[in-house]
Short mmCIF file of N, CA, C and O in Angstrom, two decimals:
data_model
loop_
_atom_site.label_atom_id
_atom_site.label_comp_id
_atom_site.label_asym_id
_atom_site.label_seq_id
_atom_site.Cartn_x
_atom_site.Cartn_y
_atom_site.Cartn_z
N UNK A 1152 -23.96 0.44 -27.69
CA UNK A 1152 -24.07 1.88 -27.83
C UNK A 1152 -25.08 2.56 -29.19
O UNK A 1152 -25.92 3.15 -28.93
N UNK A 1153 -25.05 1.36 -30.10
CA UNK A 1153 -25.97 1.99 -31.19
C UNK A 1153 -27.24 1.95 -30.97
O UNK A 1153 -28.14 2.98 -31.36
N UNK A 1154 -27.70 0.70 -30.03
CA UNK A 1154 -29.16 0.37 -29.96
C UNK A 1154 -29.65 1.30 -28.85
O UNK A 1154 -30.88 2.26 -28.76
N UNK A 1155 -28.89 1.78 -27.79
CA UNK A 1155 -28.93 3.21 -27.26
C UNK A 1155 -29.32 4.63 -27.74
O UNK A 1155 -30.17 4.81 -27.15
N UNK A 1156 -28.35 4.81 -28.59
CA UNK A 1156 -28.28 5.96 -29.48
C UNK A 1156 -29.86 5.52 -30.18
O UNK A 1156 -30.64 7.05 -30.50
N UNK A 1157 -30.08 5.03 -30.99
CA UNK A 1157 -31.56 4.29 -30.89
C UNK A 1157 -33.03 5.14 -30.36
O UNK A 1157 -33.95 5.86 -30.69
N UNK A 1158 -32.10 4.28 -29.16
CA UNK A 1158 -34.23 4.27 -27.91
C UNK A 1158 -33.38 5.83 -27.82
O UNK A 1158 -35.28 6.41 -27.31
N UNK A 1159 -32.84 6.47 -27.77
CA UNK A 1159 -33.06 7.98 -27.11
C UNK A 1159 -33.20 8.77 -28.34
O UNK A 1159 -33.94 9.57 -27.65
N UNK A 1160 -33.25 8.39 -29.04
CA UNK A 1160 -33.63 9.47 -30.81
C UNK A 1160 -34.48 8.76 -30.98
O UNK A 1160 -35.31 9.70 -32.13
N UNK A 1161 -35.23 7.92 -30.58
CA UNK A 1161 -36.71 7.89 -31.23
C UNK A 1161 -38.09 8.47 -31.52
O UNK A 1161 -38.70 8.15 -32.17
N UNK A 1162 -37.33 9.11 -30.57
CA UNK A 1162 -38.81 10.56 -30.70
C UNK A 1162 -39.05 10.90 -31.37
O UNK A 1162 -39.82 11.72 -31.92
N UNK A 1163 -37.45 11.52 -32.03
CA UNK A 1163 -37.48 12.33 -33.46
C UNK A 1163 -37.56 11.65 -34.94
O UNK A 1163 -37.98 12.03 -35.25
N UNK A 1164 -36.73 10.57 -35.00
CA UNK A 1164 -36.71 9.91 -35.99
C UNK A 1164 -37.06 8.70 -35.87
O UNK A 1164 -37.81 8.19 -35.01
N UNK A 1165 -37.87 8.28 -37.02
CA UNK A 1165 -38.42 6.46 -36.77
C UNK A 1165 -37.38 5.56 -36.60
O UNK A 1165 -35.97 6.02 -36.63
N UNK A 1166 -37.86 4.73 -35.81
CA UNK A 1166 -37.06 3.79 -35.63
C UNK A 1166 -36.17 2.62 -36.78
O UNK A 1166 -35.04 2.69 -37.02
N UNK A 1167 -36.80 2.89 -38.04
CA UNK A 1167 -36.27 1.85 -38.94
C UNK A 1167 -35.01 3.10 -39.80
O UNK A 1167 -34.31 2.06 -40.25
N UNK A 1168 -35.51 4.23 -39.74
CA UNK A 1168 -34.59 5.20 -40.39
C UNK A 1168 -33.57 4.89 -39.55
O UNK A 1168 -32.18 4.90 -40.36
N UNK A 1169 -33.20 5.18 -38.16
CA UNK A 1169 -31.86 5.44 -37.25
C UNK A 1169 -31.64 3.60 -37.55
O UNK A 1169 -30.07 3.66 -37.19
N UNK A 1170 -32.42 2.78 -37.61
CA UNK A 1170 -31.76 1.30 -37.43
C UNK A 1170 -31.27 1.15 -39.15
O UNK A 1170 -29.71 1.04 -39.01
N UNK A 1171 -31.51 1.63 -40.23
CA UNK A 1171 -30.74 2.05 -41.49
C UNK A 1171 -29.56 2.41 -41.62
O UNK A 1171 -28.65 2.27 -42.07
N UNK A 1172 -29.51 3.86 -40.83
CA UNK A 1172 -28.82 4.65 -40.55
C UNK A 1172 -27.38 4.53 -39.85
O UNK A 1172 -25.99 4.51 -40.35
N UNK A 1173 -27.52 3.58 -39.15
CA UNK A 1173 -26.44 3.24 -37.76
C UNK A 1173 -26.76 1.67 -38.53
O UNK A 1173 -25.57 0.92 -37.79
N UNK A 1174 -26.75 0.88 -39.47
CA UNK A 1174 -27.03 -0.29 -40.32
C UNK A 1174 -26.85 -1.72 -38.95
O UNK A 1174 -26.41 -2.17 -39.01
N UNK A 1175 -27.97 -1.38 -38.66
CA UNK A 1175 -28.66 -2.45 -37.48
C UNK A 1175 -29.43 -2.81 -38.17
O UNK A 1175 -29.96 -2.05 -38.87
N UNK A 1176 -30.31 -3.97 -37.32
CA UNK A 1176 -31.63 -4.85 -37.87
C UNK A 1176 -32.93 -3.94 -36.98
O UNK A 1176 -32.51 -3.70 -35.57
N UNK A 1177 -33.94 -3.87 -37.09
CA UNK A 1177 -34.72 -3.01 -35.84
C UNK A 1177 -35.45 -4.68 -35.12
O UNK A 1177 -35.59 -4.02 -33.83
N UNK A 1178 -35.43 -5.68 -36.08
CA UNK A 1178 -35.67 -6.93 -35.34
C UNK A 1178 -34.57 -6.91 -33.82
O UNK A 1178 -34.72 -7.13 -32.88
N UNK A 1179 -33.03 -6.58 -34.15
CA UNK A 1179 -32.45 -6.53 -33.39
C UNK A 1179 -32.21 -5.96 -32.22
O UNK A 1179 -32.02 -6.05 -31.03
N UNK A 1180 -32.73 -4.37 -32.78
CA UNK A 1180 -33.09 -3.36 -31.59
C UNK A 1180 -34.40 -4.10 -31.16
O UNK A 1180 -34.11 -3.91 -29.47
N UNK A 1181 -35.35 -4.84 -31.18
CA UNK A 1181 -36.55 -4.86 -30.70
C UNK A 1181 -36.28 -6.10 -29.51
O UNK A 1181 -36.30 -6.34 -28.55
N UNK A 1182 -35.26 -6.71 -29.68
CA UNK A 1182 -33.90 -7.59 -29.30
C UNK A 1182 -33.32 -7.27 -28.25
O UNK A 1182 -33.89 -8.31 -26.48
N UNK A 1183 -33.19 -5.87 -28.41
CA UNK A 1183 -31.99 -5.47 -27.09
C UNK A 1183 -33.16 -5.36 -25.96
O UNK A 1183 -32.55 -4.96 -25.49
N UNK A 1184 -34.14 -4.40 -26.81
CA UNK A 1184 -35.29 -3.59 -26.18
C UNK A 1184 -35.86 -5.02 -24.49
O UNK A 1184 -35.94 -4.25 -23.41
N UNK A 1185 -35.98 -5.87 -25.22
CA UNK A 1185 -36.90 -6.85 -24.12
C UNK A 1185 -36.00 -7.47 -23.74
O UNK A 1185 -35.99 -8.87 -22.94
N UNK A 1186 -34.43 -7.52 -23.37
CA UNK A 1186 -33.71 -8.54 -23.09
C UNK A 1186 -33.72 -8.22 -21.88
O UNK A 1186 -33.26 -6.96 -21.70
N UNK A 1187 -33.39 -9.46 -20.66
CA UNK A 1187 -32.89 -8.50 -19.29
C UNK A 1187 -31.46 -8.57 -19.17
O UNK A 1187 -30.61 -8.58 -19.95
N UNK A 1188 -31.47 -7.84 -17.98
CA UNK A 1188 -30.34 -7.12 -17.56
C UNK A 1188 -29.59 -8.19 -16.98
O UNK A 1188 -29.71 -9.39 -16.55
N UNK A 1189 -27.68 -8.60 -17.37
CA UNK A 1189 -27.38 -10.00 -17.71
C UNK A 1189 -26.73 -9.83 -15.56
O UNK A 1189 -26.57 -8.76 -15.30
N UNK A 1190 -26.57 -10.69 -15.63
CA UNK A 1190 -25.97 -11.27 -14.50
C UNK A 1190 -24.88 -10.03 -13.65
O UNK A 1190 -24.88 -9.39 -12.16
N UNK A 1191 -23.66 -10.28 -14.94
CA UNK A 1191 -23.08 -8.94 -14.09
C UNK A 1191 -22.97 -7.61 -14.35
O UNK A 1191 -22.78 -7.34 -13.20
N UNK A 1192 -24.17 -7.21 -14.92
CA UNK A 1192 -24.58 -6.04 -14.79
C UNK A 1192 -25.52 -5.17 -13.25
O UNK A 1192 -25.55 -4.87 -12.71
N UNK A 1193 -25.94 -6.64 -12.72
CA UNK A 1193 -26.71 -6.77 -11.55
C UNK A 1193 -26.06 -7.17 -10.43
O UNK A 1193 -25.82 -6.19 -9.68
N UNK A 1194 -24.70 -8.05 -10.56
CA UNK A 1194 -23.73 -8.18 -9.49
C UNK A 1194 -23.10 -6.22 -9.38
O UNK A 1194 -22.52 -5.93 -8.56
N UNK A 1195 -22.91 -5.46 -10.80
CA UNK A 1195 -22.41 -4.58 -10.84
C UNK A 1195 -22.84 -3.45 -10.12
O UNK A 1195 -22.42 -2.79 -9.24
N UNK A 1196 -24.37 -3.55 -10.20
CA UNK A 1196 -25.33 -2.38 -9.28
C UNK A 1196 -24.95 -2.89 -8.30
O UNK A 1196 -25.05 -1.93 -7.42
N UNK A 1197 -24.91 -3.84 -7.50
CA UNK A 1197 -24.66 -4.30 -6.64
C UNK A 1197 -23.63 -3.66 -5.69
O UNK A 1197 -23.40 -3.46 -4.39
N UNK A 1198 -22.47 -3.75 -6.07
CA UNK A 1198 -21.37 -3.55 -6.09
C UNK A 1198 -21.02 -2.09 -6.37
O UNK A 1198 -20.24 -1.50 -5.00
N UNK A 1199 -21.49 -1.42 -6.83
CA UNK A 1199 -21.39 0.20 -7.21
C UNK A 1199 -22.36 0.81 -5.98
O UNK A 1199 -21.62 2.04 -4.98
N UNK A 1200 -23.26 -0.51 -5.34
CA UNK A 1200 -24.14 0.62 -3.85
C UNK A 1200 -22.84 0.10 -3.46
O UNK A 1200 -22.89 1.17 -1.99
N UNK A 1201 -22.22 -0.71 -2.87
CA UNK A 1201 -21.58 -0.73 -1.63
C UNK A 1201 -20.03 0.45 -1.91
O UNK A 1201 -19.64 1.04 -1.12
N UNK A 1202 -19.46 0.59 -3.21
CA UNK A 1202 -18.59 1.81 -3.57
C UNK A 1202 -18.80 2.80 -2.81
O UNK A 1202 -18.49 3.64 -2.38
N UNK A 1203 -20.67 3.25 -3.44
CA UNK A 1203 -21.07 4.47 -3.39
C UNK A 1203 -20.83 4.78 -1.77
O UNK A 1203 -20.55 5.99 -0.62
N UNK A 1204 -21.78 4.04 -1.09
CA UNK A 1204 -21.53 3.71 0.96
C UNK A 1204 -20.07 3.79 1.17
O UNK A 1204 -20.12 4.69 1.97
N UNK A 1205 -18.93 3.25 0.98
CA UNK A 1205 -17.97 3.53 1.61
C UNK A 1205 -17.54 4.49 0.93
O UNK A 1205 -16.44 5.34 1.86
N UNK A 1206 -17.06 5.08 -0.44
CA UNK A 1206 -16.61 5.97 -0.41
C UNK A 1206 -17.33 7.60 0.36
O UNK A 1206 -16.97 8.40 0.84
N UNK A 1207 -19.02 7.38 0.68
CA UNK A 1207 -19.47 8.47 1.56
C UNK A 1207 -18.85 8.30 2.82
O UNK A 1207 -18.38 8.94 3.51
N UNK A 1208 -18.35 6.75 3.71
CA UNK A 1208 -18.22 6.80 4.52
C UNK A 1208 -16.51 7.01 5.12
O UNK A 1208 -15.80 7.11 6.31
N UNK A 1209 -15.57 7.20 4.05
CA UNK A 1209 -14.60 7.48 4.09
C UNK A 1209 -14.50 8.66 4.08
O UNK A 1209 -12.94 9.09 4.13
N UNK A 1210 -15.43 9.69 3.93
CA UNK A 1210 -15.08 11.05 3.19
C UNK A 1210 -14.49 11.32 2.23
O UNK A 1210 -13.59 12.28 2.20
N UNK A 1211 -14.87 10.48 0.99
CA UNK A 1211 -14.23 10.20 -0.32
C UNK A 1211 -12.70 10.58 -0.05
O UNK A 1211 -12.18 10.85 -1.27
N UNK A 1212 -11.86 9.65 0.30
CA UNK A 1212 -10.81 9.21 0.79
C UNK A 1212 -10.00 8.30 0.37
O UNK A 1212 -8.71 8.13 -0.08
N UNK A 1213 -11.16 7.32 0.04
CA UNK A 1213 -10.27 5.58 -0.57
C UNK A 1213 -10.56 5.67 -2.28
O UNK A 1213 -11.36 5.95 -2.88
N UNK A 1214 -9.35 5.49 -2.77
CA UNK A 1214 -9.24 5.42 -4.01
C UNK A 1214 -9.20 3.70 -4.16
O UNK A 1214 -10.08 3.16 -3.47
N UNK A 1215 -9.25 3.32 -5.47
CA UNK A 1215 -8.97 1.99 -5.52
C UNK A 1215 -8.78 0.99 -5.13
O UNK A 1215 -9.15 0.26 -4.55
N UNK A 1216 -7.19 1.57 -4.46
CA UNK A 1216 -6.66 -0.09 -3.64
C UNK A 1216 -7.29 -0.11 -2.33
O UNK A 1216 -7.50 -1.28 -1.90
N UNK A 1217 -7.69 0.92 -1.92
CA UNK A 1217 -7.95 1.14 -0.51
C UNK A 1217 -9.80 0.18 -0.56
O UNK A 1217 -10.11 -0.13 0.19
N UNK A 1218 -10.35 1.28 -1.50
CA UNK A 1218 -11.60 0.58 -1.67
C UNK A 1218 -12.06 -0.58 -2.19
O UNK A 1218 -12.22 -1.53 -1.27
N UNK A 1219 -10.78 -1.13 -2.75
CA UNK A 1219 -10.80 -2.79 -3.14
C UNK A 1219 -10.70 -3.81 -1.68
O UNK A 1219 -10.84 -4.87 -1.29
N UNK A 1220 -9.76 -2.85 -0.88
CA UNK A 1220 -9.44 -3.80 0.33
C UNK A 1220 -10.69 -3.58 1.50
O UNK A 1220 -11.05 -4.70 1.94
N UNK A 1221 -11.62 -2.34 1.60
CA UNK A 1221 -12.34 -2.74 2.39
C UNK A 1221 -13.32 -3.16 1.33
O UNK A 1221 -14.45 -4.03 2.78
N UNK A 1222 -13.60 -3.83 0.81
CA UNK A 1222 -14.87 -4.28 -0.04
C UNK A 1222 -14.50 -5.53 0.20
O UNK A 1222 -16.02 -6.89 0.07
N UNK A 1223 -13.26 -6.27 -0.33
CA UNK A 1223 -12.72 -7.40 0.77
C UNK A 1223 -13.16 -7.90 1.98
O UNK A 1223 -13.60 -9.11 2.19
N UNK A 1224 -12.79 -6.66 2.93
CA UNK A 1224 -13.26 -7.09 4.18
C UNK A 1224 -14.74 -6.74 4.33
O UNK A 1224 -14.87 -7.43 5.45
N UNK A 1225 -15.58 -6.57 3.63
CA UNK A 1225 -16.95 -6.68 3.65
C UNK A 1225 -17.69 -8.31 3.46
O UNK A 1225 -18.61 -8.84 3.34
N UNK A 1226 -16.38 -9.13 2.46
CA UNK A 1226 -16.69 -10.67 2.46
C UNK A 1226 -17.27 -10.08 0.72
O UNK A 1226 -17.89 -11.31 0.31
N UNK A 1227 -17.13 -9.80 0.12
CA UNK A 1227 -17.03 -9.67 -1.49
C UNK A 1227 -16.19 -9.38 -2.38
O UNK A 1227 -14.68 -9.37 -1.80
N UNK A 1228 -16.32 -10.56 -3.25
CA UNK A 1228 -14.83 -11.14 -3.83
C UNK A 1228 -15.23 -10.16 -5.00
O UNK A 1228 -15.94 -10.08 -6.16
N UNK A 1229 -14.25 -9.13 -4.85
CA UNK A 1229 -14.04 -8.37 -5.95
C UNK A 1229 -12.33 -8.29 -6.54
O UNK A 1229 -11.60 -8.03 -5.44
N UNK A 1230 -12.62 -7.58 -7.49
CA UNK A 1230 -10.66 -7.45 -7.87
C UNK A 1230 -10.43 -5.68 -8.09
O UNK A 1230 -11.41 -5.00 -8.05
N UNK A 1231 -9.21 -5.61 -8.21
CA UNK A 1231 -8.60 -3.85 -8.22
C UNK A 1231 -9.45 -3.27 -9.76
O UNK A 1231 -9.64 -2.63 -9.83
N UNK A 1232 -9.19 -4.11 -10.72
CA UNK A 1232 -9.78 -3.58 -11.91
C UNK A 1232 -10.85 -3.24 -12.12
O UNK A 1232 -11.24 -2.46 -12.82
N UNK A 1233 -11.89 -4.29 -11.64
CA UNK A 1233 -13.39 -3.88 -11.92
C UNK A 1233 -13.90 -3.06 -10.34
O UNK A 1233 -14.80 -2.08 -11.18
N UNK A 1234 -12.99 -2.58 -9.60
CA UNK A 1234 -13.57 -1.45 -8.35
C UNK A 1234 -13.39 -0.61 -9.69
O UNK A 1234 -13.60 1.15 -9.32
N UNK A 1235 -12.05 -0.25 -9.86
CA UNK A 1235 -11.21 1.05 -10.94
C UNK A 1235 -12.30 1.73 -11.43
O UNK A 1235 -12.69 2.18 -11.78
N UNK A 1236 -12.78 0.39 -12.12
CA UNK A 1236 -13.60 0.21 -13.93
C UNK A 1236 -15.28 0.56 -12.82
O UNK A 1236 -15.49 1.83 -13.70
N UNK A 1237 -15.31 0.44 -12.20
CA UNK A 1237 -16.77 0.91 -11.98
C UNK A 1237 -16.88 2.40 -11.00
O UNK A 1237 -17.81 3.19 -11.54
N UNK A 1238 -15.70 2.64 -10.32
CA UNK A 1238 -15.79 4.19 -9.77
C UNK A 1238 -14.76 4.84 -11.00
O UNK A 1238 -15.93 5.94 -10.90
N UNK A 1239 -14.54 4.65 -12.06
CA UNK A 1239 -13.94 5.72 -13.18
C UNK A 1239 -15.53 5.76 -13.97
O UNK A 1239 -16.16 6.87 -14.09
N UNK A 1240 -16.53 4.99 -14.20
CA UNK A 1240 -17.29 5.09 -15.27
C UNK A 1240 -18.53 5.56 -14.63
O UNK A 1240 -19.60 6.20 -14.88
N UNK A 1241 -18.70 5.82 -13.04
CA UNK A 1241 -19.46 6.71 -12.37
C UNK A 1241 -19.07 7.97 -11.64
O UNK A 1241 -19.69 8.69 -10.76
N UNK A 1242 -17.50 8.07 -12.28
CA UNK A 1242 -16.90 9.51 -11.74
C UNK A 1242 -16.74 9.63 -9.92
O UNK A 1242 -16.95 10.72 -9.79
N UNK A 1243 -16.53 8.63 -9.21
CA UNK A 1243 -16.38 8.62 -7.74
C UNK A 1243 -14.58 8.72 -8.27
O UNK A 1243 -14.27 7.99 -8.13
N UNK A 1244 -14.39 9.60 -7.24
CA UNK A 1244 -13.13 10.56 -7.07
C UNK A 1244 -12.76 10.22 -5.98
O UNK A 1244 -13.45 10.76 -4.92
N UNK A 1245 -11.20 10.25 -5.31
CA UNK A 1245 -10.82 10.65 -4.49
C UNK A 1245 -10.88 12.38 -4.45
O UNK A 1245 -10.35 13.01 -5.09
N UNK A 1246 -11.45 12.79 -3.00
CA UNK A 1246 -10.98 14.37 -2.88
C UNK A 1246 -9.70 14.62 -1.98
O UNK A 1246 -9.93 13.62 -0.75
N UNK A 1247 -8.75 14.92 -2.92
CA UNK A 1247 -7.25 14.73 -1.97
C UNK A 1247 -7.45 16.48 -1.14
O UNK A 1247 -8.22 17.99 -1.65
N UNK A 1248 -7.39 16.36 0.25
CA UNK A 1248 -7.00 17.15 0.71
C UNK A 1248 -5.35 17.46 1.08
O UNK A 1248 -5.17 16.78 1.53
N UNK A 1249 -5.22 19.07 1.99
CA UNK A 1249 -3.96 18.58 1.93
C UNK A 1249 -3.80 19.28 3.72
O UNK A 1249 -4.87 20.29 4.07
N UNK A 1250 -3.23 19.35 4.56
CA UNK A 1250 -2.99 19.19 5.75
C UNK A 1250 -2.34 20.86 6.28
O UNK A 1250 -1.43 21.44 5.29
N UNK A 1251 -2.99 21.38 6.92
CA UNK A 1251 -2.65 22.99 7.32
C UNK A 1251 -1.30 23.07 7.63
O UNK A 1251 -1.17 22.61 9.12
N UNK A 1252 -0.05 23.34 7.27
CA UNK A 1252 0.99 23.58 7.91
C UNK A 1252 1.13 24.94 8.23
O UNK A 1252 1.47 25.93 7.53
N UNK A 1253 1.41 25.41 9.45
CA UNK A 1253 1.69 26.56 10.53
C UNK A 1253 3.29 27.21 9.97
O UNK A 1253 3.77 25.94 10.13
N UNK A 1254 2.92 27.94 9.87
CA UNK A 1254 4.61 28.79 9.25
C UNK A 1254 4.78 30.14 9.94
O UNK A 1254 5.82 30.44 9.51
N UNK A 1255 3.60 30.28 10.58
CA UNK A 1255 4.33 31.69 11.64
C UNK A 1255 4.31 31.04 12.94
O UNK A 1255 3.55 30.21 13.22
N UNK A 1256 5.38 31.44 13.33
CA UNK A 1256 5.54 31.11 14.96
C UNK A 1256 5.85 32.82 15.84
O UNK A 1256 7.02 33.34 15.75
N UNK A 1257 4.61 33.21 16.03
CA UNK A 1257 4.08 33.94 16.69
C UNK A 1257 4.84 34.25 18.62
O UNK A 1257 5.58 35.53 18.82
N UNK A 1258 5.56 33.39 19.22
CA UNK A 1258 6.25 33.26 20.13
C UNK A 1258 7.38 33.02 20.12
O UNK A 1258 8.42 31.92 19.96
N UNK A 1259 8.01 34.04 19.69
CA UNK A 1259 9.51 34.32 19.90
C UNK A 1259 10.39 35.29 20.32
O UNK A 1259 9.54 36.56 20.82
N UNK A 1260 11.03 35.52 20.24
CA UNK A 1260 11.93 36.85 21.22
C UNK A 1260 13.08 37.14 20.48
O UNK A 1260 13.83 38.68 20.22
N UNK A 1261 12.82 37.29 18.94
CA UNK A 1261 13.72 37.76 18.14
C UNK A 1261 12.88 39.15 17.75
O UNK A 1261 11.72 39.53 18.04
N UNK A 1262 13.85 39.96 17.07
CA UNK A 1262 13.48 41.22 16.78
C UNK A 1262 12.42 41.11 15.53
O UNK A 1262 12.51 40.52 14.55
N UNK A 1263 11.35 42.19 15.69
CA UNK A 1263 10.42 41.98 14.77
C UNK A 1263 11.02 43.31 13.78
O UNK A 1263 10.87 44.27 13.87
N UNK A 1264 10.71 43.19 12.57
CA UNK A 1264 11.08 44.02 11.18
C UNK A 1264 10.28 45.15 11.24
O UNK A 1264 9.09 44.64 11.39
N UNK A 1265 10.59 46.35 11.00
CA UNK A 1265 10.01 47.81 11.29
C UNK A 1265 8.88 47.82 9.72
O UNK A 1265 10.03 47.11 9.04
N UNK A 1266 7.36 47.82 9.78
CA UNK A 1266 7.13 47.76 8.42
C UNK A 1266 7.73 49.03 7.84
O UNK A 1266 7.13 50.17 8.21
N UNK A 1267 9.03 49.29 7.18
CA UNK A 1267 8.67 50.77 6.93
C UNK A 1267 8.08 51.33 5.94
O UNK A 1267 7.89 52.63 5.18
N UNK A 1268 7.67 50.34 4.59
CA UNK A 1268 6.98 51.01 3.30
C UNK A 1268 5.07 51.15 3.72
O UNK A 1268 4.66 51.95 3.25
N UNK A 1269 4.87 50.56 5.08
CA UNK A 1269 3.31 50.93 5.33
C UNK A 1269 2.40 50.99 4.41
O UNK A 1269 1.63 51.43 3.99
N UNK A 1270 2.52 49.54 3.24
CA UNK A 1270 1.88 49.60 2.09
C UNK A 1270 1.31 50.28 1.41
O UNK A 1270 0.71 50.57 0.46
N UNK A 1271 2.67 51.38 0.78
CA UNK A 1271 2.65 52.11 -0.17
C UNK A 1271 3.97 52.07 -0.95
O UNK A 1271 4.78 52.52 -0.66
N UNK A 1272 3.86 51.48 -1.97
CA UNK A 1272 4.55 50.72 -2.88
C UNK A 1272 4.94 52.01 -4.15
O UNK A 1272 5.36 51.57 -4.72
N UNK A 1273 4.37 52.99 -4.29
CA UNK A 1273 4.26 53.95 -5.06
C UNK A 1273 6.12 54.35 -4.92
O UNK A 1273 6.33 54.86 -4.00
N UNK A 1274 6.74 54.31 -6.36
CA UNK A 1274 8.22 55.06 -5.41
C UNK A 1274 8.28 56.09 -6.90
O UNK A 1274 7.73 56.07 -8.12
N UNK A 1275 9.33 56.61 -6.92
CA UNK A 1275 9.76 58.17 -8.00
C UNK A 1275 10.47 57.99 -8.71
O UNK A 1275 10.56 57.74 -10.02
N UNK A 1276 11.21 56.64 -8.81
CA UNK A 1276 12.17 56.10 -9.57
C UNK A 1276 12.34 54.78 -8.98
O UNK A 1276 11.94 54.11 -8.23
N UNK A 1277 13.41 54.00 -9.90
CA UNK A 1277 13.72 52.84 -9.65
C UNK A 1277 14.55 52.53 -8.22
O UNK A 1277 15.42 53.61 -7.59
N UNK A 1278 14.76 51.08 -8.20
CA UNK A 1278 15.06 50.82 -7.04
C UNK A 1278 15.68 52.27 -5.76
O UNK A 1278 16.15 51.74 -4.90
N UNK A 1279 14.42 52.30 -5.49
CA UNK A 1279 13.95 52.94 -4.21
C UNK A 1279 13.26 52.36 -3.07
O UNK A 1279 13.20 52.38 -2.14
N UNK A 1280 12.29 51.30 -3.70
CA UNK A 1280 11.32 51.17 -3.03
C UNK A 1280 11.47 49.32 -2.92
O UNK A 1280 10.87 48.65 -4.77
N UNK A 1281 11.89 48.18 -2.92
CA UNK A 1281 12.07 46.23 -2.62
C UNK A 1281 10.82 45.93 -1.63
O UNK A 1281 10.44 46.04 -1.25
N UNK A 1282 9.89 44.69 -2.44
CA UNK A 1282 8.90 43.83 -2.11
C UNK A 1282 8.82 42.43 -2.73
O UNK A 1282 9.68 42.37 -3.66
N UNK A 1283 9.07 42.03 -2.27
CA UNK A 1283 8.76 40.58 -2.92
C UNK A 1283 7.60 39.91 -2.36
O UNK A 1283 6.86 40.08 -0.81
N UNK A 1284 7.29 38.76 -3.06
CA UNK A 1284 6.19 37.78 -2.40
C UNK A 1284 6.76 36.18 -2.18
O UNK A 1284 6.95 36.19 -3.82
N UNK A 1285 6.58 35.74 -1.32
CA UNK A 1285 6.99 34.01 -1.25
C UNK A 1285 5.80 33.48 -1.03
O UNK A 1285 5.79 32.01 -1.08
N UNK A 1286 4.54 34.37 -1.14
CA UNK A 1286 3.30 33.09 -0.84
C UNK A 1286 2.79 31.77 -1.73
O UNK A 1286 2.08 30.71 -1.84
N UNK A 1287 3.78 32.12 -2.94
CA UNK A 1287 3.57 30.86 -4.08
C UNK A 1287 4.16 29.21 -3.23
O UNK A 1287 4.24 28.20 -3.87
N UNK A 1288 5.68 29.31 -2.39
CA UNK A 1288 6.21 28.64 -2.15
C UNK A 1288 5.53 27.85 -0.68
O UNK A 1288 4.73 28.42 0.07
N UNK A 1289 4.83 26.48 -1.01
CA UNK A 1289 4.21 25.85 0.10
C UNK A 1289 5.34 25.61 1.03
O UNK A 1289 6.19 25.46 1.19
#
């Protein structure tokens, strides 16, 4: 994290100054820059590509458990914690949708209540017109 910070801000301040402030050696910073990517990081990049593809194919509906099952079905040896970490670090989230529940049944033989107010809710005094809203109930 410190070396990444130095690499980001080296255009504004000198590397020696940033190393001194963050209490790291400039030699360590140079070694960090030339160090190759580790095998775990390479494996994570490959796995992340698979996760992104499965996330797209599932219409963003697969969470960590189902994603792990799909990746294991593809032949990848991966655990649910690693999949969860990669999804969390890369902002891959499930998009939850609700089914549309039809609450109106127009095909019935019941009496339909008359619209006495006709959208006129103004009253000259209290307890003359009553109305309610239950649209907040699922």
